[in-house]
Amino acid sequence: MEKAINYLAFGDSLTVGFGARDGQGFVSLLKQRLEQLLNVPVSLNQAGTNGATTTQLLETLESEPELQRNVQEADLITITAGGNDLLQAAIPFFYQSDTQFLKTALQVYEINYRKLIAYIQEIRKSVPTPYVMALIGLYNPIPQVPDAAYWIQRFNLFLRKLEQPHICIVQVYDAFVGMDSCYLAEDYIHPNEQGYEVLARQVESTVPLHQLQELVR
């Protein structure tokens, strides 16, 4: 029987592909790229929720048995999380200029992300086959907000601490700097199709090829 790769895409509206036509989000593009690269079919489970914060994603993971099964069976997991934590804090910060909103959002993000990863690893403990996780960093979805760049870099810096041999951190911030008009959709928050293409390329170039090839064996 031909080997297929089980790909679980988990996260917020970036995982959904909001802002692009159907099939043009980074998840669909990455699926196509992997099929071409590895010459095997890729079975996709898309578990994205528009507007989800890290708190909501953690609750979803802890409460949905089907999602837990998908985690167990996945060879590749991508996670997009944290953008909504930041956006929700940026609004009161914008009006009140109180950095405590952003500090609190960063703390909650760090706690939740660590719990997310620990929970996934706990679910996978009894599974002998290898898997790869790609955690996707933040670009700047609010370049018009003063100090946003500084806080997004703080979010991305934390993410690097989660790197492990099977956990890759995909940094996309630099690729988006100065390219807002090219890579962001009309809402100026989500990527457009070109932006999602960049996300897919960043994932593909960050996850080592040998790790992907091991999933096929």
Backbone as CSV, one residue per row, in Angstrom:
resi,resn,N_x,N_y,N_z,CA_x,CA_y,CA_z,C_x,C_y,C_z
1,MET,0.837,-1.197,0.000,0.000,0.000,0.000,0.876,1.252,0.000
2,GLU,0.529,2.199,-0.855,1.352,3.395,-0.983,1.270,4.232,0.285
3,LYS,2.428,4.727,0.699,2.489,5.582,1.886,1.872,6.946,1.567
4,ALA,1.077,7.440,2.487,0.552,8.806,2.367,0.971,9.567,3.615
5,ILE,1.148,10.860,3.480,1.477,11.689,4.635,0.197,12.300,5.187
6,ASN,0.006,12.138,6.477,-1.130,12.784,7.147,-0.683,14.164,7.630
7,TYR,-1.327,15.188,7.116,-0.972,16.570,7.453,-2.123,17.207,8.220
8,LEU,-1.847,17.599,9.471,-2.835,18.312,10.286,-2.452,19.783,10.344
9,ALA,-3.333,20.637,9.835,-3.134,22.085,9.916,-4.049,22.610,11.019
10,PHE,-3.445,23.153,12.058,-4.201,23.589,13.239,-3.914,25.065,13.490
11,GLY,-4.957,25.828,13.824,-4.685,27.228,14.129,-5.833,28.164,13.850
12,ASP,-5.469,29.403,13.572,-6.433,30.491,13.422,-6.786,30.727,11.950
13,SER,-7.147,31.955,11.606,-7.615,32.258,10.247,-6.537,32.055,9.188
14,LEU,-5.266,32.088,9.573,-4.201,31.821,8.596,-4.259,30.357,8.148
15,THR,-4.622,29.483,9.065,-4.797,28.075,8.709,-6.029,27.895,7.823
16,VAL,-7.074,28.681,8.105,-8.290,28.646,7.274,-7.983,29.138,5.859
17,GLY,-7.041,30.115,5.767,-6.745,30.725,4.465,-7.597,31.949,4.206
18,PHE,-8.071,32.573,5.269,-8.927,33.755,5.154,-8.197,34.848,4.373
19,GLY,-8.908,35.436,3.415,-8.302,36.500,2.604,-7.898,36.040,1.221
20,ALA,-7.935,34.714,0.997,-7.586,34.163,-0.324,-8.740,33.303,-0.839
21,ARG,-8.725,33.049,-2.134,-9.737,32.152,-2.705,-9.524,30.734,-2.183
22,ASP,-10.571,29.908,-2.282,-10.459,28.505,-1.870,-9.272,27.846,-2.559
23,GLY,-8.502,27.105,-1.767,-7.373,26.377,-2.343,-6.124,27.229,-2.520
24,GLN,-6.189,28.500,-2.137,-5.030,29.382,-2.306,-4.424,29.825,-0.975
25,GLY,-4.905,29.261,0.130,-4.274,29.516,1.425,-2.969,28.740,1.529
26,PHE,-2.148,29.044,2.528,-0.831,28.398,2.595,-0.942,26.900,2.839
27,VAL,-2.001,26.480,3.538,-2.161,25.052,3.853,-2.347,24.239,2.574
28,SER,-3.236,24.697,1.699,-3.469,23.995,0.421,-2.225,24.043,-0.457
29,LEU,-1.559,25.200,-0.476,-0.347,25.340,-1.297,0.758,24.422,-0.779
30,LEU,0.878,24.344,0.551,1.906,23.475,1.140,1.615,22.012,0.834
31,LYS,0.355,21.630,0.918,-0.044,20.253,0.570,0.411,19.910,-0.849
32,GLN,0.149,20.813,-1.799,0.561,20.571,-3.198,2.074,20.467,-3.323
33,ARG,2.779,21.366,-2.639,4.248,21.368,-2.713,4.832,20.073,-2.153
34,LEU,4.254,19.608,-1.039,4.753,18.374,-0.424,4.521,17.169,-1.341
35,GLU,3.369,17.148,-1.979,3.072,16.036,-2.900,4.078,16.003,-4.048
36,GLN,4.425,17.190,-4.552,5.409,17.253,-5.645,6.807,16.891,-5.155
37,LEU,7.150,17.415,-3.977,8.494,17.237,-3.435,8.775,15.789,-3.053
38,LEU,7.785,15.145,-2.422,7.999,13.807,-1.863,7.394,12.698,-2.725
39,ASN,6.611,13.107,-3.710,6.006,12.154,-4.651,5.114,11.130,-3.951
40,VAL,4.380,11.613,-2.947,3.385,10.774,-2.270,2.129,11.619,-2.062
41,PRO,0.960,10.977,-1.928,-0.232,11.755,-1.618,-0.176,12.317,-0.203
42,VAL,-0.762,13.475,-0.018,-0.842,14.094,1.306,-2.313,14.206,1.691
43,SER,-2.653,13.576,2.805,-4.022,13.626,3.317,-4.111,14.785,4.309
44,LEU,-5.008,15.741,4.030,-5.066,16.975,4.810,-6.255,17.016,5.761
45,ASN,-5.973,17.309,7.030,-7.017,17.662,8.000,-6.827,19.134,8.333
46,GLN,-7.795,19.943,7.953,-7.671,21.383,8.166,-8.518,21.779,9.379
47,ALA,-7.853,22.078,10.490,-8.551,22.413,11.734,-8.246,23.865,12.086
48,GLY,-8.758,24.766,11.269,-8.539,26.189,11.494,-9.829,26.864,11.940
49,THR,-9.716,27.879,12.777,-10.878,28.624,13.267,-10.603,30.116,13.141
50,ASN,-11.414,30.809,12.361,-11.248,32.253,12.213,-11.366,32.944,13.570
51,GLY,-10.429,33.819,13.855,-10.497,34.627,15.074,-10.032,33.948,16.346
52,ALA,-9.561,32.694,16.260,-9.195,31.947,17.476,-7.928,32.504,18.120
53,THR,-7.998,32.695,19.429,-6.809,33.059,20.213,-6.113,31.771,20.662
54,THR,-4.930,31.921,21.268,-4.243,30.726,21.781,-5.064,30.065,22.889
55,THR,-5.791,30.862,23.667,-6.653,30.292,24.722,-7.730,29.409,24.099
56,GLN,-8.355,29.894,23.033,-9.421,29.122,22.369,-8.859,27.882,21.672
57,LEU,-7.682,28.013,21.084,-7.067,26.852,20.408,-6.714,25.770,21.425
58,LEU,-6.211,26.177,22.570,-5.876,25.213,23.623,-7.133,24.501,24.109
59,GLU,-8.218,25.266,24.312,-9.493,24.663,24.747,-10.009,23.671,23.708
60,THR,-9.880,24.034,22.442,-10.326,23.144,21.358,-9.544,21.838,21.387
61,LEU,-8.224,21.953,21.517,-7.368,20.763,21.527,-7.687,19.863,22.720
62,GLU,-7.964,20.472,23.859,-8.219,19.686,25.078,-9.609,19.057,25.107
63,SER,-10.523,19.597,24.289,-11.923,19.149,24.412,-12.452,18.356,23.212
64,GLU,-11.701,18.301,22.106,-12.226,17.628,20.910,-11.487,16.314,20.628
65,PRO,-12.131,15.180,20.911,-11.490,13.876,20.704,-11.047,13.649,19.258
66,GLU,-11.828,14.151,18.301,-11.461,13.935,16.894,-10.154,14.653,16.556
67,LEU,-9.999,15.860,17.071,-8.759,16.608,16.855,-7.586,15.892,17.522
68,GLN,-7.820,15.345,18.710,-6.766,14.597,19.404,-6.352,13.363,18.588
69,ARG,-7.353,12.708,17.967,-7.041,11.560,17.097,-6.199,12.004,15.901
70,ASN,-6.563,13.162,15.337,-5.810,13.688,14.190,-4.366,14.002,14.576
71,VAL,-4.178,14.496,15.799,-2.821,14.763,16.296,-2.035,13.462,16.387
72,GLN,-2.685,12.430,16.899,-2.019,11.120,17.032,-1.578,10.560,15.685
73,GLU,-2.407,10.778,14.685,-2.166,10.162,13.369,-1.321,11.027,12.438
74,ALA,-1.069,12.275,12.821,-0.403,13.203,11.906,1.093,12.900,11.766
75,ASP,1.579,13.040,10.542,3.028,12.996,10.285,3.595,14.413,10.335
76,LEU,2.790,15.353,9.862,3.187,16.767,9.858,2.074,17.587,10.498
77,ILE,2.448,18.486,11.399,1.484,19.400,12.023,2.000,20.826,11.824
78,THR,1.157,21.701,11.280,1.513,23.120,11.271,0.568,23.845,12.228
79,ILE,1.107,24.855,12.907,0.293,25.644,13.841,0.469,27.135,13.545
80,THR,-0.658,27.813,13.387,-0.646,29.283,13.327,-1.435,29.775,14.533
81,ALA,-0.784,30.534,15.393,-1.442,30.984,16.627,-0.764,32.247,17.135
82,GLY,-1.531,33.080,17.798,-0.958,34.254,18.454,-1.341,35.584,17.831
83,GLY,-1.677,35.562,16.544,-2.034,36.807,15.868,-3.239,37.488,16.499
84,ASN,-4.222,36.675,16.899,-5.436,37.256,17.494,-5.208,37.724,18.931
85,ASP,-4.301,37.049,19.645,-3.919,37.534,20.978,-3.361,38.953,20.845
86,LEU,-2.502,39.104,19.859,-1.862,40.400,19.631,-2.871,41.457,19.182
87,LEU,-3.723,41.096,18.238,-4.705,42.060,17.712,-5.664,42.527,18.798
88,GLN,-6.104,41.596,19.639,-7.054,41.969,20.698,-6.418,42.916,21.720
89,ALA,-5.107,42.763,21.926,-4.411,43.663,22.857,-4.063,44.991,22.193
90,ALA,-3.870,44.965,20.881,-3.440,46.173,20.161,-4.521,47.245,20.144
91,ILE,-5.784,46.823,20.170,-6.881,47.809,20.086,-6.906,48.711,21.331
92,PRO,-6.991,48.135,22.557,-6.942,49.032,23.724,-5.607,49.770,23.850
93,PHE,-4.511,49.103,23.435,-3.204,49.769,23.476,-3.208,51.012,22.577
94,PHE,-3.800,50.877,21.394,-3.850,51.972,20.426,-4.568,53.195,21.017
95,TYR,-5.643,52.934,21.766,-6.437,54.032,22.315,-5.898,54.572,23.642
96,GLN,-5.253,53.702,24.436,-4.845,54.120,25.784,-3.335,54.239,25.966
97,SER,-2.588,53.766,24.956,-1.110,53.818,25.007,-0.545,53.161,26.267
98,ASP,-1.208,52.100,26.725,-0.743,51.371,27.906,-0.170,50.028,27.464
99,THR,1.152,49.895,27.594,1.807,48.677,27.107,1.425,47.438,27.911
100,GLN,0.774,47.614,29.056,0.388,46.461,29.871,-0.519,45.510,29.088
101,PHE,-1.350,46.058,28.201,-2.214,45.202,27.363,-1.371,44.219,26.554
102,LEU,-0.290,44.734,25.965,0.561,43.903,25.112,1.423,42.960,25.945
103,LYS,1.889,43.443,27.100,2.678,42.572,27.990,1.844,41.372,28.431
104,THR,0.607,41.646,28.819,-0.286,40.564,29.271,-0.560,39.585,28.132
105,ALA,-0.804,40.123,26.942,-1.059,39.254,25.777,0.133,38.346,25.505
106,LEU,1.331,38.891,25.624,2.551,38.102,25.397,2.673,36.999,26.442
107,GLN,2.394,37.332,27.698,2.482,36.326,28.776,1.481,35.190,28.548
108,VAL,0.250,35.562,28.203,-0.797,34.552,27.966,-0.406,33.674,26.782
109,TYR,0.098,34.296,25.734,0.559,33.582,24.533,1.642,32.560,24.886
110,GLU,2.613,33.000,25.683,3.718,32.092,26.055,3.203,30.896,26.857
111,ILE,2.357,31.169,27.841,1.812,30.088,28.680,0.997,29.111,27.831
112,ASN,0.111,29.655,27.003,-0.766,28.800,26.193,0.014,27.994,25.169
113,TYR,1.007,28.628,24.541,1.766,27.914,23.500,2.548,26.749,24.117
114,ARG,3.142,26.991,25.273,3.865,25.896,25.958,2.901,24.739,26.284
115,LYS,1.699,25.099,26.745,0.697,24.069,27.063,0.262,23.308,25.815
116,LEU,0.075,24.053,24.724,-0.305,23.419,23.446,0.705,22.357,23.030
117,ILE,1.980,22.754,23.048,3.046,21.842,22.617,3.138,20.648,23.571
118,ALA,3.056,20.923,24.873,3.129,19.836,25.866,1.970,18.860,25.680
119,TYR,0.798,19.394,25.389,-0.379,18.541,25.216,-0.238,17.670,23.965
120,ILE,0.246,18.259,22.893,0.470,17.487,21.660,1.496,16.379,21.915
121,GLN,2.567,16.717,22.630,3.605,15.715,22.898,3.081,14.600,23.795
122,GLU,2.198,14.954,24.717,1.584,13.954,25.591,0.712,13.002,24.764
123,ILE,-0.071,13.558,23.851,-0.937,12.739,22.985,-0.093,11.793,22.130
124,ARG,1.087,12.267,21.718,1.937,11.497,20.796,2.824,10.479,21.506
125,LYS,2.842,10.508,22.822,3.803,9.698,23.580,3.773,8.217,23.202
126,SER,2.574,7.712,22.948,2.439,6.273,22.671,2.582,5.934,21.176
127,VAL,2.857,6.942,20.357,2.956,6.710,18.902,4.424,6.588,18.515
128,PRO,4.824,5.425,17.958,6.252,5.216,17.689,6.773,5.929,16.432
129,THR,5.878,6.302,15.520,6.344,6.886,14.255,6.768,8.348,14.421
130,PRO,7.748,8.800,13.612,8.208,10.190,13.732,7.164,11.169,13.214
131,TYR,7.259,12.384,13.702,6.406,13.457,13.174,7.174,14.758,13.252
132,VAL,6.730,15.726,12.454,7.364,17.043,12.424,6.290,18.085,12.710
133,MET,6.663,19.071,13.547,5.766,20.175,13.818,6.408,21.462,13.309
134,ALA,5.632,22.273,12.616,6.120,23.578,12.160,5.264,24.663,12.800
135,LEU,5.899,25.472,13.644,5.200,26.570,14.312,5.477,27.847,13.523
136,ILE,4.424,28.494,13.071,4.603,29.612,12.155,4.535,30.932,12.917
137,GLY,5.606,31.700,12.808,5.718,32.976,13.506,4.786,34.023,12.920
138,LEU,4.846,35.216,13.499,3.951,36.294,13.098,4.647,37.272,12.157
139,TYR,3.932,37.708,11.140,4.337,38.905,10.396,3.655,40.070,11.100
140,ASN,3.828,41.280,10.608,3.183,42.430,11.256,1.844,42.724,10.578
141,PRO,0.726,42.309,11.224,-0.576,42.531,10.598,-1.117,43.943,10.848
142,ILE,-0.401,44.706,11.677,-0.883,46.073,12.000,0.286,47.061,11.910
143,PRO,0.874,47.197,10.713,2.035,48.097,10.584,1.698,49.547,10.920
144,GLN,0.389,49.870,10.889,-0.020,51.254,11.186,-0.032,51.566,12.676
145,VAL,0.086,50.544,13.532,0.068,50.760,14.986,1.498,50.978,15.491
146,PRO,1.744,52.121,16.151,3.094,52.373,16.674,3.521,51.259,17.635
147,ASP,4.764,50.901,17.592,5.350,49.883,18.492,4.911,48.452,18.191
148,ALA,4.016,48.248,17.227,3.561,46.875,16.937,4.743,45.987,16.554
149,ALA,5.645,46.536,15.746,6.789,45.737,15.273,7.597,45.205,16.451
150,TYR,7.816,46.044,17.458,8.590,45.631,18.632,7.925,44.440,19.325
151,TRP,6.606,44.529,19.515,5.906,43.471,20.246,5.818,42.192,19.432
152,ILE,5.664,42.311,18.138,5.621,41.112,17.288,6.971,40.395,17.343
153,GLN,8.043,41.176,17.365,9.370,40.555,17.480,9.501,39.817,18.819
154,ARG,8.888,40.372,19.872,8.906,39.694,21.177,8.162,38.358,21.090
155,PHE,7.011,38.363,20.431,6.244,37.124,20.231,7.105,36.100,19.478
156,ASN,7.747,36.555,18.403,8.550,35.651,17.567,9.790,35.141,18.292
157,LEU,10.357,36.002,19.139,11.540,35.606,19.904,11.200,34.466,20.862
158,PHE,10.036,34.579,21.491,9.608,33.502,22.394,9.461,32.185,21.627
159,LEU,8.877,32.252,20.442,8.606,31.041,19.666,9.884,30.240,19.424
160,ARG,10.984,30.959,19.236,12.269,30.278,18.981,12.669,29.375,20.136
161,LYS,12.218,29.717,21.338,12.566,28.907,22.519,11.927,27.515,22.463
162,LEU,10.912,27.366,21.632,10.197,26.084,21.571,10.827,25.105,20.577
163,GLU,11.873,25.545,19.900,12.491,24.689,18.876,13.062,23.417,19.493
164,GLN,12.817,22.307,18.826,13.364,20.997,19.210,13.707,20.279,17.909
165,PRO,14.378,19.120,17.983,14.719,18.440,16.729,13.514,18.206,15.809
166,HIS,12.342,17.940,16.378,11.168,17.676,15.534,10.211,18.877,15.482
167,ILE,10.625,20.005,16.105,9.789,21.214,16.075,10.558,22.332,15.374
168,CYS,10.065,22.742,14.220,10.721,23.790,13.434,9.972,25.104,13.621
169,ILE,10.709,26.188,13.767,10.104,27.518,13.897,10.224,28.225,12.557
170,VAL,9.087,28.550,11.992,9.057,29.180,10.661,8.893,30.685,10.845
171,GLN,9.955,31.430,10.579,9.897,32.885,10.724,9.456,33.515,9.402
172,VAL,8.430,34.333,9.466,7.907,34.964,8.241,7.973,36.497,8.318
173,TYR,8.370,37.010,9.471,8.333,38.462,9.696,9.120,39.229,8.624
174,ASP,10.380,38.840,8.435,11.255,39.576,7.502,10.719,39.567,6.079
175,ALA,10.100,38.453,5.700,9.595,38.331,4.325,8.469,39.324,4.036
176,PHE,7.766,39.755,5.102,6.620,40.652,4.922,6.974,42.136,5.096
177,VAL,8.133,42.414,5.695,8.485,43.815,5.989,8.550,44.632,4.698
178,GLY,7.807,45.729,4.689,7.804,46.614,3.514,7.003,46.099,2.340
179,MET,6.350,44.938,2.518,5.612,44.327,1.399,4.104,44.304,1.664
180,ASP,3.644,45.161,2.591,2.232,45.142,2.985,1.294,45.242,1.786
181,SER,1.582,46.156,0.885,0.659,46.368,-0.248,0.661,45.184,-1.201
182,CYS,1.744,44.400,-1.186,1.829,43.226,-2.074,1.249,41.970,-1.436
183,TYR,1.460,41.807,-0.132,1.184,40.521,0.512,-0.049,40.501,1.405
184,LEU,-0.647,41.679,1.688,-1.817,41.688,2.560,-3.102,41.887,1.756
185,ALA,-4.185,41.253,2.248,-5.491,41.345,1.578,-6.098,42.737,1.814
186,GLU,-7.303,42.926,1.320,-7.943,44.250,1.406,-8.170,44.705,2.848
187,ASP,-8.298,43.753,3.778,-8.494,44.150,5.179,-7.191,44.614,5.831
188,TYR,-6.098,44.475,5.106,-4.766,44.878,5.579,-4.335,44.160,6.858
189,ILE,-4.937,43.009,7.115,-4.549,42.199,8.272,-4.137,40.801,7.828
190,HIS,-4.992,40.173,7.011,-4.694,38.815,6.540,-3.858,38.855,5.257
191,PRO,-3.114,37.782,4.996,-2.400,37.731,3.725,-3.379,37.592,2.554
192,ASN,-2.954,38.039,1.390,-3.666,37.705,0.156,-3.002,36.453,-0.428
193,GLU,-3.327,36.123,-1.665,-2.789,34.879,-2.229,-1.268,34.897,-2.336
194,GLN,-0.708,36.066,-2.685,0.764,36.163,-2.749,1.368,35.985,-1.358
195,GLY,0.690,36.558,-0.346,1.175,36.425,1.028,1.167,34.984,1.500
196,TYR,0.104,34.264,1.171,0.030,32.839,1.557,1.078,32.008,0.815
197,GLU,1.353,32.399,-0.411,2.421,31.733,-1.181,3.757,31.884,-0.447
198,VAL,3.997,33.079,0.101,5.220,33.329,0.868,5.252,32.442,2.121
199,LEU,4.112,32.350,2.828,4.043,31.492,4.022,4.380,30.041,3.667
200,ALA,3.776,29.549,2.589,4.019,28.155,2.178,5.498,27.937,1.846
201,ARG,6.080,28.902,1.140,7.499,28.798,0.777,8.390,28.793,2.008
202,GLN,8.038,29.642,3.001,8.842,29.712,4.228,8.798,28.390,4.994
203,VAL,7.614,27.777,5.030,7.507,26.468,5.709,8.372,25.447,4.977
204,GLU,8.226,25.423,3.665,8.966,24.434,2.857,10.475,24.610,3.013
205,SER,10.941,25.857,3.087,12.395,26.078,3.155,12.931,25.921,4.581
206,THR,12.044,25.942,5.592,12.494,25.828,6.987,12.561,24.379,7.463
207,VAL,11.563,23.586,7.098,11.535,22.186,7.554,12.560,21.396,6.734
208,PRO,13.560,20.793,7.397,14.598,20.072,6.648,14.014,18.949,5.787
209,LEU,14.503,18.864,4.566,14.001,17.862,3.616,14.157,16.449,4.167
210,HIS,15.284,16.182,4.834,15.510,14.805,5.328,14.437,14.420,6.357
211,GLN,13.949,15.405,7.134,12.905,15.095,8.107,11.599,14.749,7.401
212,LEU,11.312,15.456,6.331,10.101,15.150,5.558,10.222,13.784,4.888
213,GLN,11.416,13.486,4.389,11.622,12.193,3.711,11.471,11.025,4.669
214,GLU,11.858,11.245,5.922,11.713,10.186,6.950,10.244,9.827,7.179
215,LEU,9.358,10.795,6.966,7.930,10.549,7.177,7.382,9.579,6.146
216,VAL,8.046,9.492,5.022,7.559,8.657,3.910,8.026,7.217,4.068
217,ARG,9.114,7.000,4.791,9.673,5.641,4.890,8.793,4.695,5.668
